PDB file of C-alpha atoms and ligand atoms in Angstrom:
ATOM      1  CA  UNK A 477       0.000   0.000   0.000  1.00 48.00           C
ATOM      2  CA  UNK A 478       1.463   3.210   1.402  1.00 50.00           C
ATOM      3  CA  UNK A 479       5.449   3.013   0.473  1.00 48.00           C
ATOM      4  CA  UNK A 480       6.758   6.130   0.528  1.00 52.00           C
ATOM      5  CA  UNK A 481       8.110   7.049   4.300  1.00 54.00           C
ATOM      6  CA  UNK A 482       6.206   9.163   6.310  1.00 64.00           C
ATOM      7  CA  UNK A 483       7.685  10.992   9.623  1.00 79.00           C
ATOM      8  CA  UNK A 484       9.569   9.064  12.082  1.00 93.00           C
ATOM      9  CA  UNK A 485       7.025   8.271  15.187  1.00 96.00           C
ATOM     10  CA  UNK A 486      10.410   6.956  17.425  1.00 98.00           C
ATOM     11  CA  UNK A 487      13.787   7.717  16.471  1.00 98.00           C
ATOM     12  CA  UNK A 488      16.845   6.450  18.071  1.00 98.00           C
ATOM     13  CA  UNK A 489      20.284   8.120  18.183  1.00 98.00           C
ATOM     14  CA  UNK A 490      23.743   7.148  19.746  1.00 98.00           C
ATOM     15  CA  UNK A 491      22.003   4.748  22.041  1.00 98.00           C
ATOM     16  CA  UNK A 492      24.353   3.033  24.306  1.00 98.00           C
ATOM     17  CA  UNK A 493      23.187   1.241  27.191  1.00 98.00           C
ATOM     18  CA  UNK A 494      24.927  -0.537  30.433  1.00 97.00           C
ATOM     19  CA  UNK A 495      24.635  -3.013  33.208  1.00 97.00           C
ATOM     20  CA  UNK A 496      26.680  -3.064  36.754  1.00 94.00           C
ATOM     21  CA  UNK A 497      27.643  -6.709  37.605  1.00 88.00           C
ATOM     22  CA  UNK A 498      29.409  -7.423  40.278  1.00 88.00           C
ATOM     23  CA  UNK A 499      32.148  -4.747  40.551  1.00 87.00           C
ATOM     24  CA  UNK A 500      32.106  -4.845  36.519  1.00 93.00           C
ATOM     25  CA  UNK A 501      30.454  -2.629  33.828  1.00 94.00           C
ATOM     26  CA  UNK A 502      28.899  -4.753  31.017  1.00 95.00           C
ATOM     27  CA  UNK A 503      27.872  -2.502  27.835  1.00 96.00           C
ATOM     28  CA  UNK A 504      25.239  -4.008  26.255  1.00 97.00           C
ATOM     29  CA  UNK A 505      24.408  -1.859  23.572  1.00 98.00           C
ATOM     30  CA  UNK A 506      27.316  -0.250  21.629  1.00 98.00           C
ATOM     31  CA  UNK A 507      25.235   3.183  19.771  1.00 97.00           C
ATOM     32  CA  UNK A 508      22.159   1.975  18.171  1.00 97.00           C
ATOM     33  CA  UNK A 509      20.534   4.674  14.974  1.00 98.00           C
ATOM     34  CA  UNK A 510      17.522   3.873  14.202  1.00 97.00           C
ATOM     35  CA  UNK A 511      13.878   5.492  12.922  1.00 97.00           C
ATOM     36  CA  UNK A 512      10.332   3.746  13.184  1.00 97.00           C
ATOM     37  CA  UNK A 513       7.635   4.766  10.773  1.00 96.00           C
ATOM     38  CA  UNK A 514       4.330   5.887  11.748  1.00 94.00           C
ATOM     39  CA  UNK A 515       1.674   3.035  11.367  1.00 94.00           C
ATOM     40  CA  UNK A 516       4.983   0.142  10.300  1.00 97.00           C
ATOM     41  CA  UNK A 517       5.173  -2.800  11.466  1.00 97.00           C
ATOM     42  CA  UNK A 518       9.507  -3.524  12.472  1.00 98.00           C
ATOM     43  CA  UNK A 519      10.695  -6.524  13.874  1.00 98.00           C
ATOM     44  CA  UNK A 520      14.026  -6.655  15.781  1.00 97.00           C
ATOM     45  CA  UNK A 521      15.137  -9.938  15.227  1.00 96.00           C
ATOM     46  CA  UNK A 522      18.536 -10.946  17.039  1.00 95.00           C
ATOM     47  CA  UNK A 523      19.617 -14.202  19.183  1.00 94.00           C
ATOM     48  CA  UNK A 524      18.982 -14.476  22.959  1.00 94.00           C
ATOM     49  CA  UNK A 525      21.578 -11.862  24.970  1.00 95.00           C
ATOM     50  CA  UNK A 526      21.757  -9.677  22.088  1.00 96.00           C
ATOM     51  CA  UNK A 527      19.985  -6.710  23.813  1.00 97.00           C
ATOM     52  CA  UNK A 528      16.505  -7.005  22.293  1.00 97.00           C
ATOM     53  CA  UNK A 529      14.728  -6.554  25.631  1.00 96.00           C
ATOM     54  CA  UNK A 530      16.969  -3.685  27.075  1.00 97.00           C
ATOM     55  CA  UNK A 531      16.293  -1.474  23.451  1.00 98.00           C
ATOM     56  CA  UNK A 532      12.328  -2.346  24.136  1.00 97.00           C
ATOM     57  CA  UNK A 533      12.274  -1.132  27.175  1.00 96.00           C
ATOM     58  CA  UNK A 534      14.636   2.275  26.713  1.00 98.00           C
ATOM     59  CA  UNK A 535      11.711   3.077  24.006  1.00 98.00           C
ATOM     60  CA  UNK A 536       8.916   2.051  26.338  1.00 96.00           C
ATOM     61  CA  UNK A 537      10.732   4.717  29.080  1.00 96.00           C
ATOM     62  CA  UNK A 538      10.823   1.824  31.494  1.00 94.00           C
ATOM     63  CA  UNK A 539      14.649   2.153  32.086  1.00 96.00           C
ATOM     64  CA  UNK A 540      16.682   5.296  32.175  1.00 96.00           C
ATOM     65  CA  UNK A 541      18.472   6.329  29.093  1.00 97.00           C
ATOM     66  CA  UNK A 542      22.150   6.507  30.082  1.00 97.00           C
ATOM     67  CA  UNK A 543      23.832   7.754  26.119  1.00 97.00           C
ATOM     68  CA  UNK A 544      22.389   9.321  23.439  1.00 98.00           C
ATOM     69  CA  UNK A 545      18.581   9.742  23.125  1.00 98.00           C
ATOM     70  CA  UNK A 546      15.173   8.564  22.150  1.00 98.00           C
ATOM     71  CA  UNK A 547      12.123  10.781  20.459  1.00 97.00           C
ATOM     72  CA  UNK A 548       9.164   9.362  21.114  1.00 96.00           C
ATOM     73  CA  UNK A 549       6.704  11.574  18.674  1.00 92.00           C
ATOM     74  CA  UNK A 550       8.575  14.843  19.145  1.00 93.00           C
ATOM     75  CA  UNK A 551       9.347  14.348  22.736  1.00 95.00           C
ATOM     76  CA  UNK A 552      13.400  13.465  23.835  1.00 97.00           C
ATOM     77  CA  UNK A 553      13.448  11.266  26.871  1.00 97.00           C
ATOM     78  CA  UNK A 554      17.060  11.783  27.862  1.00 97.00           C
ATOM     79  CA  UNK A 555      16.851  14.417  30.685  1.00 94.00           C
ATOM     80  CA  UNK A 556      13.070  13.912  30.232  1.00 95.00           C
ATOM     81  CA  UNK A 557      11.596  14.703  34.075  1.00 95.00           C
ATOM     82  CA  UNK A 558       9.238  11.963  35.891  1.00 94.00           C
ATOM     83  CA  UNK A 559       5.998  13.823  35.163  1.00 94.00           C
ATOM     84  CA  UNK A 560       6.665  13.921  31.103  1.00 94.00           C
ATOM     85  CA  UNK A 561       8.348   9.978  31.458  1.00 94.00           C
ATOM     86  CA  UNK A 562       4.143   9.474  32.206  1.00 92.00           C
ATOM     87  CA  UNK A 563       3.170  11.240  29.825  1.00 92.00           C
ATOM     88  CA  UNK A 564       5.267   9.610  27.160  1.00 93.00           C
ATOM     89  CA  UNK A 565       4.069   6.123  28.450  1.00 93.00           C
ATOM     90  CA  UNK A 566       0.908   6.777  28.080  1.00 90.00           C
ATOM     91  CA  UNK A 567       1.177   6.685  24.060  1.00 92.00           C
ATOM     92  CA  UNK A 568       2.598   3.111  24.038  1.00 95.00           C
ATOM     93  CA  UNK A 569       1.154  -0.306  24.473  1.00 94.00           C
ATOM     94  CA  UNK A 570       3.112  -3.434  25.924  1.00 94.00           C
ATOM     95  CA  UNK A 571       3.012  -6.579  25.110  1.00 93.00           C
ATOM     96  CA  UNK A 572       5.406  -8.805  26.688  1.00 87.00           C
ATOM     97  CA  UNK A 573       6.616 -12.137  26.018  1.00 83.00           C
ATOM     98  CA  UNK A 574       4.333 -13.827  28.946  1.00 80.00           C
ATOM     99  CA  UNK A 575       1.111 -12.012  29.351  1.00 76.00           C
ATOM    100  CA  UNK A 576       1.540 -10.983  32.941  1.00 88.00           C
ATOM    101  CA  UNK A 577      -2.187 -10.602  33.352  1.00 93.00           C
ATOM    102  CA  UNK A 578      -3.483 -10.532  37.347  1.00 95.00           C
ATOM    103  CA  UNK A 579      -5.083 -13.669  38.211  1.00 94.00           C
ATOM    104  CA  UNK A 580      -6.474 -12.668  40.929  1.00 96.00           C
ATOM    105  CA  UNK A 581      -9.327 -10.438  38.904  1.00 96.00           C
ATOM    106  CA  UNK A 582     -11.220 -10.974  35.951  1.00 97.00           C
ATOM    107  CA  UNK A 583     -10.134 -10.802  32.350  1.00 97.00           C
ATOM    108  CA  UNK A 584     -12.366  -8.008  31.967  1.00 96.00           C
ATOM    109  CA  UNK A 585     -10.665  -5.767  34.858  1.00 95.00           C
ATOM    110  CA  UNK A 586      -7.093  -6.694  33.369  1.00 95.00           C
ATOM    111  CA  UNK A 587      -8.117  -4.778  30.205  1.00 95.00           C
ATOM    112  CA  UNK A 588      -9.172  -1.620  32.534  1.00 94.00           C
ATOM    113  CA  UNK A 589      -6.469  -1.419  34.278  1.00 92.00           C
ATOM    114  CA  UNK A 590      -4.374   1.031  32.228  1.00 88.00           C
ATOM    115  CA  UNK A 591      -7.462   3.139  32.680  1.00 88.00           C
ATOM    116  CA  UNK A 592      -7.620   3.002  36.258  1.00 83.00           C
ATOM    117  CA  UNK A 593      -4.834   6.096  36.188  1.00 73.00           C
ATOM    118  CA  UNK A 594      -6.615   7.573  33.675  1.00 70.00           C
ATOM    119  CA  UNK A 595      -7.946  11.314  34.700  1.00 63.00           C
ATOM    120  CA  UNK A 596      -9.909  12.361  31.451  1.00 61.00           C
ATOM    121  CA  UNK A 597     -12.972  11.645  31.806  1.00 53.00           C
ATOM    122  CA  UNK A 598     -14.282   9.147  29.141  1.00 59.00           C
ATOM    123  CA  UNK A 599     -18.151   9.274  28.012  1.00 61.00           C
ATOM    124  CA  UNK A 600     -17.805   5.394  27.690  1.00 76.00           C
ATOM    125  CA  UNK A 601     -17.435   3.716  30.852  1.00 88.00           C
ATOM    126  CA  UNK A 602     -13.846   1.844  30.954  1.00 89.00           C
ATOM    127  CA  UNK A 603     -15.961  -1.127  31.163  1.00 92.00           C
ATOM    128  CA  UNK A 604     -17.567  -0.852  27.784  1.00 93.00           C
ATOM    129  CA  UNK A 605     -14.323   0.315  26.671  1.00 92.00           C
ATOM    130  CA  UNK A 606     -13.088  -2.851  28.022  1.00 94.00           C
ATOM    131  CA  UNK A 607     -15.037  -4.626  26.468  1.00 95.00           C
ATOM    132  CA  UNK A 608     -15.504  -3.636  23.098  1.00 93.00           C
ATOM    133  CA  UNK A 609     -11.485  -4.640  23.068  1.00 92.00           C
ATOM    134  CA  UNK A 610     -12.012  -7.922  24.268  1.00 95.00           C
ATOM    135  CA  UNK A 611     -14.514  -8.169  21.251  1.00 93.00           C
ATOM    136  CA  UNK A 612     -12.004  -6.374  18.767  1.00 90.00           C
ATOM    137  CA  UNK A 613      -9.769  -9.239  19.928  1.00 91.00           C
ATOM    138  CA  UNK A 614     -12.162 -12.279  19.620  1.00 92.00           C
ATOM    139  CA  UNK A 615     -12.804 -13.125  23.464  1.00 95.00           C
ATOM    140  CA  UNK A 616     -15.353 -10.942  24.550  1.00 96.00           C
ATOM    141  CA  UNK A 617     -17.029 -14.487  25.572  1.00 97.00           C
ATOM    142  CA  UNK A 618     -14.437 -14.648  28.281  1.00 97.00           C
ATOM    143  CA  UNK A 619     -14.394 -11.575  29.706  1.00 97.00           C
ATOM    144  CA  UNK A 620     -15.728 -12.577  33.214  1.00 97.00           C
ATOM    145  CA  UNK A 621     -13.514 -15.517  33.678  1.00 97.00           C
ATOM    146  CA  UNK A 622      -9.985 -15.243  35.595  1.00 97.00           C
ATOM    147  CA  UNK A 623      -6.960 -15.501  33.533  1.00 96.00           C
ATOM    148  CA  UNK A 624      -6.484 -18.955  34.740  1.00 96.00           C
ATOM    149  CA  UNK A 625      -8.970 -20.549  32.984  1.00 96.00           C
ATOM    150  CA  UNK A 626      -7.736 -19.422  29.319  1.00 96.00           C
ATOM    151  CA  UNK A 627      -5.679 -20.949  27.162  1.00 94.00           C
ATOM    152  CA  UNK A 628      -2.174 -19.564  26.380  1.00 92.00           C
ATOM    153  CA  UNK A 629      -3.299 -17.919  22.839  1.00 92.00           C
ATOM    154  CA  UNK A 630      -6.521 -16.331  24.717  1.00 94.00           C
ATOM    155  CA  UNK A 631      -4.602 -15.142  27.233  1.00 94.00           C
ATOM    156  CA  UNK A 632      -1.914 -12.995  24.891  1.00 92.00           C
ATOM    157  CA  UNK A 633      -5.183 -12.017  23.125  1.00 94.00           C
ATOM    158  CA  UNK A 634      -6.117 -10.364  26.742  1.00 95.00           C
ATOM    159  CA  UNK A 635      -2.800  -8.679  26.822  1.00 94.00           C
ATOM    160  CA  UNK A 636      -3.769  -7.338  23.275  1.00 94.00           C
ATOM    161  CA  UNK A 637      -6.608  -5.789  24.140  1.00 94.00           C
ATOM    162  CA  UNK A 638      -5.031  -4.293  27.481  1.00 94.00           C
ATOM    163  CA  UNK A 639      -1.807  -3.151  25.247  1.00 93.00           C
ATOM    164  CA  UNK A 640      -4.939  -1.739  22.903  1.00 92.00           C
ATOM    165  CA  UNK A 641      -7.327   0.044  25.684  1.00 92.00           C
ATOM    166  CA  UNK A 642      -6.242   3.635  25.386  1.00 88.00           C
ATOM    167  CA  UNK A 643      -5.619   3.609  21.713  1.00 90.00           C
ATOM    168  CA  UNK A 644      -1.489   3.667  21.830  1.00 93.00           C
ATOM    169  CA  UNK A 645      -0.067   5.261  18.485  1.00 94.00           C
ATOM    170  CA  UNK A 646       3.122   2.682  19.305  1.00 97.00           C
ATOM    171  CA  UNK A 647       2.741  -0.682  20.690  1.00 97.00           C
ATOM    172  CA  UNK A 648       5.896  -2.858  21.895  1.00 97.00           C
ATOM    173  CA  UNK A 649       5.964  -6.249  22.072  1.00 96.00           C
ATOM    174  CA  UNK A 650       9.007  -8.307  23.602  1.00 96.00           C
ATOM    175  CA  UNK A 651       8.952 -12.079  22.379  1.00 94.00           C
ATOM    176  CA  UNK A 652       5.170 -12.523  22.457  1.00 93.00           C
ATOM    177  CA  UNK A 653       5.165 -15.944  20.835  1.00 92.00           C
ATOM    178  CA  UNK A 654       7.623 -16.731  22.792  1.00 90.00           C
ATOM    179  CA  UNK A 655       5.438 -19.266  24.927  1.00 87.00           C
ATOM    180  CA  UNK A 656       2.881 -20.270  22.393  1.00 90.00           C
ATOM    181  CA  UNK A 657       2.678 -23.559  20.004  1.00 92.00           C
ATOM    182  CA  UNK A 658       3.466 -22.370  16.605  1.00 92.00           C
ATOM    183  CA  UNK A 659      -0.560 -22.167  15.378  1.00 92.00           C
ATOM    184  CA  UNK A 660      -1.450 -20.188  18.770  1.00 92.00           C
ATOM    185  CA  UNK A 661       2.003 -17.613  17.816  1.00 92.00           C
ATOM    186  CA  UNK A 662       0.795 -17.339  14.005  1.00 94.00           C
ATOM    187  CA  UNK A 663      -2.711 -16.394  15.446  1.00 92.00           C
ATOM    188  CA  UNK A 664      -1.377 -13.642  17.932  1.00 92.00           C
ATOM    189  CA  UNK A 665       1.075 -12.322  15.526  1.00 94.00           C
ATOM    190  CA  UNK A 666      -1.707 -11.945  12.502  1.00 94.00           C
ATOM    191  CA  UNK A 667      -3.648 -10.501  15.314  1.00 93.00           C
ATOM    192  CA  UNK A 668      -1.298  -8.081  15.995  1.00 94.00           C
ATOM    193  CA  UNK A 669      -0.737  -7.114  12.429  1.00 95.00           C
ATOM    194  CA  UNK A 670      -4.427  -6.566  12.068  1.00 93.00           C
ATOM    195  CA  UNK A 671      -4.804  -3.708  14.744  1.00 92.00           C
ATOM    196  CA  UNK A 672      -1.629  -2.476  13.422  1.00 94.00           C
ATOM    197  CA  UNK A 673      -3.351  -1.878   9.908  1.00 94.00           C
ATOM    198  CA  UNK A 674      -6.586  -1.168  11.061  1.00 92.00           C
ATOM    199  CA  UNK A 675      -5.951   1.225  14.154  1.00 92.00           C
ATOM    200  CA  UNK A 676      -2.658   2.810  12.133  1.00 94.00           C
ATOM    201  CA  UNK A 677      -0.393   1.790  15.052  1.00 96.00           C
ATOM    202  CA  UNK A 678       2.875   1.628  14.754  1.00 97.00           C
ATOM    203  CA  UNK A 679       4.554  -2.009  15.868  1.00 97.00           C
ATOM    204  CA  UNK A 680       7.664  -2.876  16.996  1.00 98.00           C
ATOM    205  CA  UNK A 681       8.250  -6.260  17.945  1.00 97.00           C
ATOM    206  CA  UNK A 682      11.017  -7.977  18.870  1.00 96.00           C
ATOM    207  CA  UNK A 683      11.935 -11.933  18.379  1.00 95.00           C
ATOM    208  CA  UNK A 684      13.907 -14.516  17.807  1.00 90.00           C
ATOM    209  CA  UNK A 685      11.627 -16.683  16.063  1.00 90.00           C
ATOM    210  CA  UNK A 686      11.686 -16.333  12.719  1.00 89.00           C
ATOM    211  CA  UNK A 687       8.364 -18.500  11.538  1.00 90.00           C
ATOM    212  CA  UNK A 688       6.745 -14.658  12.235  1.00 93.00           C
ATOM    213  CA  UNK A 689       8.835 -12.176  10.135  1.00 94.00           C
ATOM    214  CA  UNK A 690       6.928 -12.450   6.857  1.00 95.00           C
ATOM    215  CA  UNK A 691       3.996  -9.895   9.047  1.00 96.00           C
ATOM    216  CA  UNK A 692       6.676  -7.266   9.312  1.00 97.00           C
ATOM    217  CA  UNK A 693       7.217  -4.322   6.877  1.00 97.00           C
ATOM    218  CA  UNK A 694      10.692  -4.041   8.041  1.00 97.00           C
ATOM    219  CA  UNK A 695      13.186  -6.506   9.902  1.00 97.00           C
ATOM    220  CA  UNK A 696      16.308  -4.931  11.587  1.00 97.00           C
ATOM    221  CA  UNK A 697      18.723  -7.527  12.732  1.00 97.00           C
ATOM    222  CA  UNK A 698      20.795  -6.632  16.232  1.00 97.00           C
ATOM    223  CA  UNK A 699      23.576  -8.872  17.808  1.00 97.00           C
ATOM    224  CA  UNK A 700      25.325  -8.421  20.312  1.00 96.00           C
ATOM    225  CA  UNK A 701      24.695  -4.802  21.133  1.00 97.00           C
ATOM    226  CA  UNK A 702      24.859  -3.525  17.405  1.00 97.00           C
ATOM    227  CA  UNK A 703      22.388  -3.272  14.700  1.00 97.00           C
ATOM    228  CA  UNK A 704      23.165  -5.692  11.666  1.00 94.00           C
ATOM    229  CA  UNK A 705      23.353  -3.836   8.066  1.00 76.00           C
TER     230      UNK A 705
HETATM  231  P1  LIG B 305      17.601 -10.175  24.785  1.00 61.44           P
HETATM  232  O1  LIG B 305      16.258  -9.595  25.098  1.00 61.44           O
HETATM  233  O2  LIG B 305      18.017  -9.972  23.359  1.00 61.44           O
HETATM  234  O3  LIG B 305      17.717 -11.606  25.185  1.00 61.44           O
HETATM  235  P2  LIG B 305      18.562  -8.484  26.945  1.00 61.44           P
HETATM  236  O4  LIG B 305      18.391  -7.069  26.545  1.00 61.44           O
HETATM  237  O5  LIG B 305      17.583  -9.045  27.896  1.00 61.44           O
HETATM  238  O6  LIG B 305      18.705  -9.375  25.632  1.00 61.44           O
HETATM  239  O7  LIG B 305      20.002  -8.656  27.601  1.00 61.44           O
HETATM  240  C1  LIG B 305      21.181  -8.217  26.954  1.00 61.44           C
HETATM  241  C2  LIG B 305      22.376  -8.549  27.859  1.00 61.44           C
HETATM  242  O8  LIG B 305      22.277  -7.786  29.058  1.00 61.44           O
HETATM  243  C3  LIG B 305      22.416  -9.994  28.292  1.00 61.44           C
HETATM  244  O9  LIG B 305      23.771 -10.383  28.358  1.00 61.44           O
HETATM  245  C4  LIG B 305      21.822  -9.972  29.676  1.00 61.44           C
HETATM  246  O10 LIG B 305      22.340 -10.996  30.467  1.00 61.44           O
HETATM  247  C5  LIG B 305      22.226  -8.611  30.198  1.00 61.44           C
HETATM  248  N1  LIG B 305      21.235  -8.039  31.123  1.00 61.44           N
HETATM  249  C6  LIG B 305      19.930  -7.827  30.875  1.00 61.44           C
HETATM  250  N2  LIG B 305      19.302  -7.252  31.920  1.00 61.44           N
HETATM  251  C7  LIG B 305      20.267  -7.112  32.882  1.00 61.44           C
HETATM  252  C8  LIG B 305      20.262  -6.577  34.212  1.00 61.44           C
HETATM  253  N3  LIG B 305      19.161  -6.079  34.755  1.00 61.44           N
HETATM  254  N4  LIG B 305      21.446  -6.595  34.888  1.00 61.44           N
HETATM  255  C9  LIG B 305      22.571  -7.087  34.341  1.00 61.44           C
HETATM  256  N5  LIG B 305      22.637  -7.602  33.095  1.00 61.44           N
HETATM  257  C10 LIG B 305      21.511  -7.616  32.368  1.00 61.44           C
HETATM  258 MG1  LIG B 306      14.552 -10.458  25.814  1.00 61.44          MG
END
């Protein structure tokens, strides 16, 4: 469809990132460039170790940028204060590699959760919200039950829909076929490509399993620390 590039959504500059062990410093990644496209769907493919999860979460905000910088949609999160970090993380969606849904509530209250901080009032309640993403997502049948009592693939599907609830323009996922049966990791992933397309959002996703690259528009290759060209 659309080929020509429009405006980098993310864009990543002189990214190095590292980790205290012990009394040593590991550096784990070594200056990473690199743009994401509004609405594309990227996959980071690299081997376990390679520093997939660490570059996930310095977009997400979830760890401290240490070197260079991130722009998340105009906004630079080096030096960015705690009050704007919110702010920022409120435009992405996570999906990790297991769902980490609460078990101790129902499916239904998972997917409101990211709403429970939410101070703008919406005229829907974020119940209906709720569940009208359960039902974008296939499950709305289940939305009562407890986590528990869904099988692997329904349960990512939850995390979709709770990734999905306040209408991210970037969603992250970290491995999230990573414990699913091939089928079940084909359905998520076409799943995923779907809202992508329909809701414009842009993906990243990062794996090692290859059965899933033919959904991306882009694969970047990282190992050990440096992006592959
Ligand atoms: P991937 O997701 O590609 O498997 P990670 O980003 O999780 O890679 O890890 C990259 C490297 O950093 C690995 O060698 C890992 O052991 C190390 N690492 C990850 N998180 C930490 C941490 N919190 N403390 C120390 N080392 C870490
Ligand atoms: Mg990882």
């Amino acid at each position: 469809m659309m080929k020509e590039k429009s405006k980098a959504v993310i864009s990543i500059s002189g990214l190095r990132h590292n980790y205290t062990e012990g009394d040593g410093v590991k550096e784990v990644l070594h200056g990473i460039d690199l743009d994401f496209y509004g609405g594309e769907i990227a996959i980071i493919m690299g081997p376990s170790g390679s520093g997939k999860s660490t570059l996930l979460k310095l977009i997400g905000a979830q760890l401290t940028i240490q070197s260079g910088d991130i722009v998340i949609d105009g906004d630079h999160l080096s030096g960015a204060n705690q009050s704007r970090l919110r702010e920022i993380r409120r435009k992405i969606g996570f999906i990790f590699q297991s769902h980490h849904l609460l078990d101790s509530i129902t499916v239904l209250q998972n997917v409101q959760l990211p709403l429970a901080f939410d101070k703008s009032q919406n005229s829907k309640s974020s119940r209906e919200l709720a569940y009208e993403a359960l039902q974008t997502v296939g499950i709305a049948s289940h939305a009562e039950k407890k986590p528990a009592h869904l099988s692997g693939g329904q349960k990512q599907r939850v995390a979709i829909a709770r990734a999905l609830i306040r209408k991210p323009a970037i969603v992250l996922a970290d491995e999230p076929t990573a414990s699913l049966d091939e089928k079940t990791g084909r359905e998520v992933v076409e799943l995923i490509k779907k809202m992508s397309k329909e809701l414009g959002v842009t993906v990243v996703l990062v794996t090692h399993d290859n059965r899933i690259l033919d959904i991306a528009d882009r694969i970047i290759r990282i190992n050990d620390g440096n992006l592959l060209v």
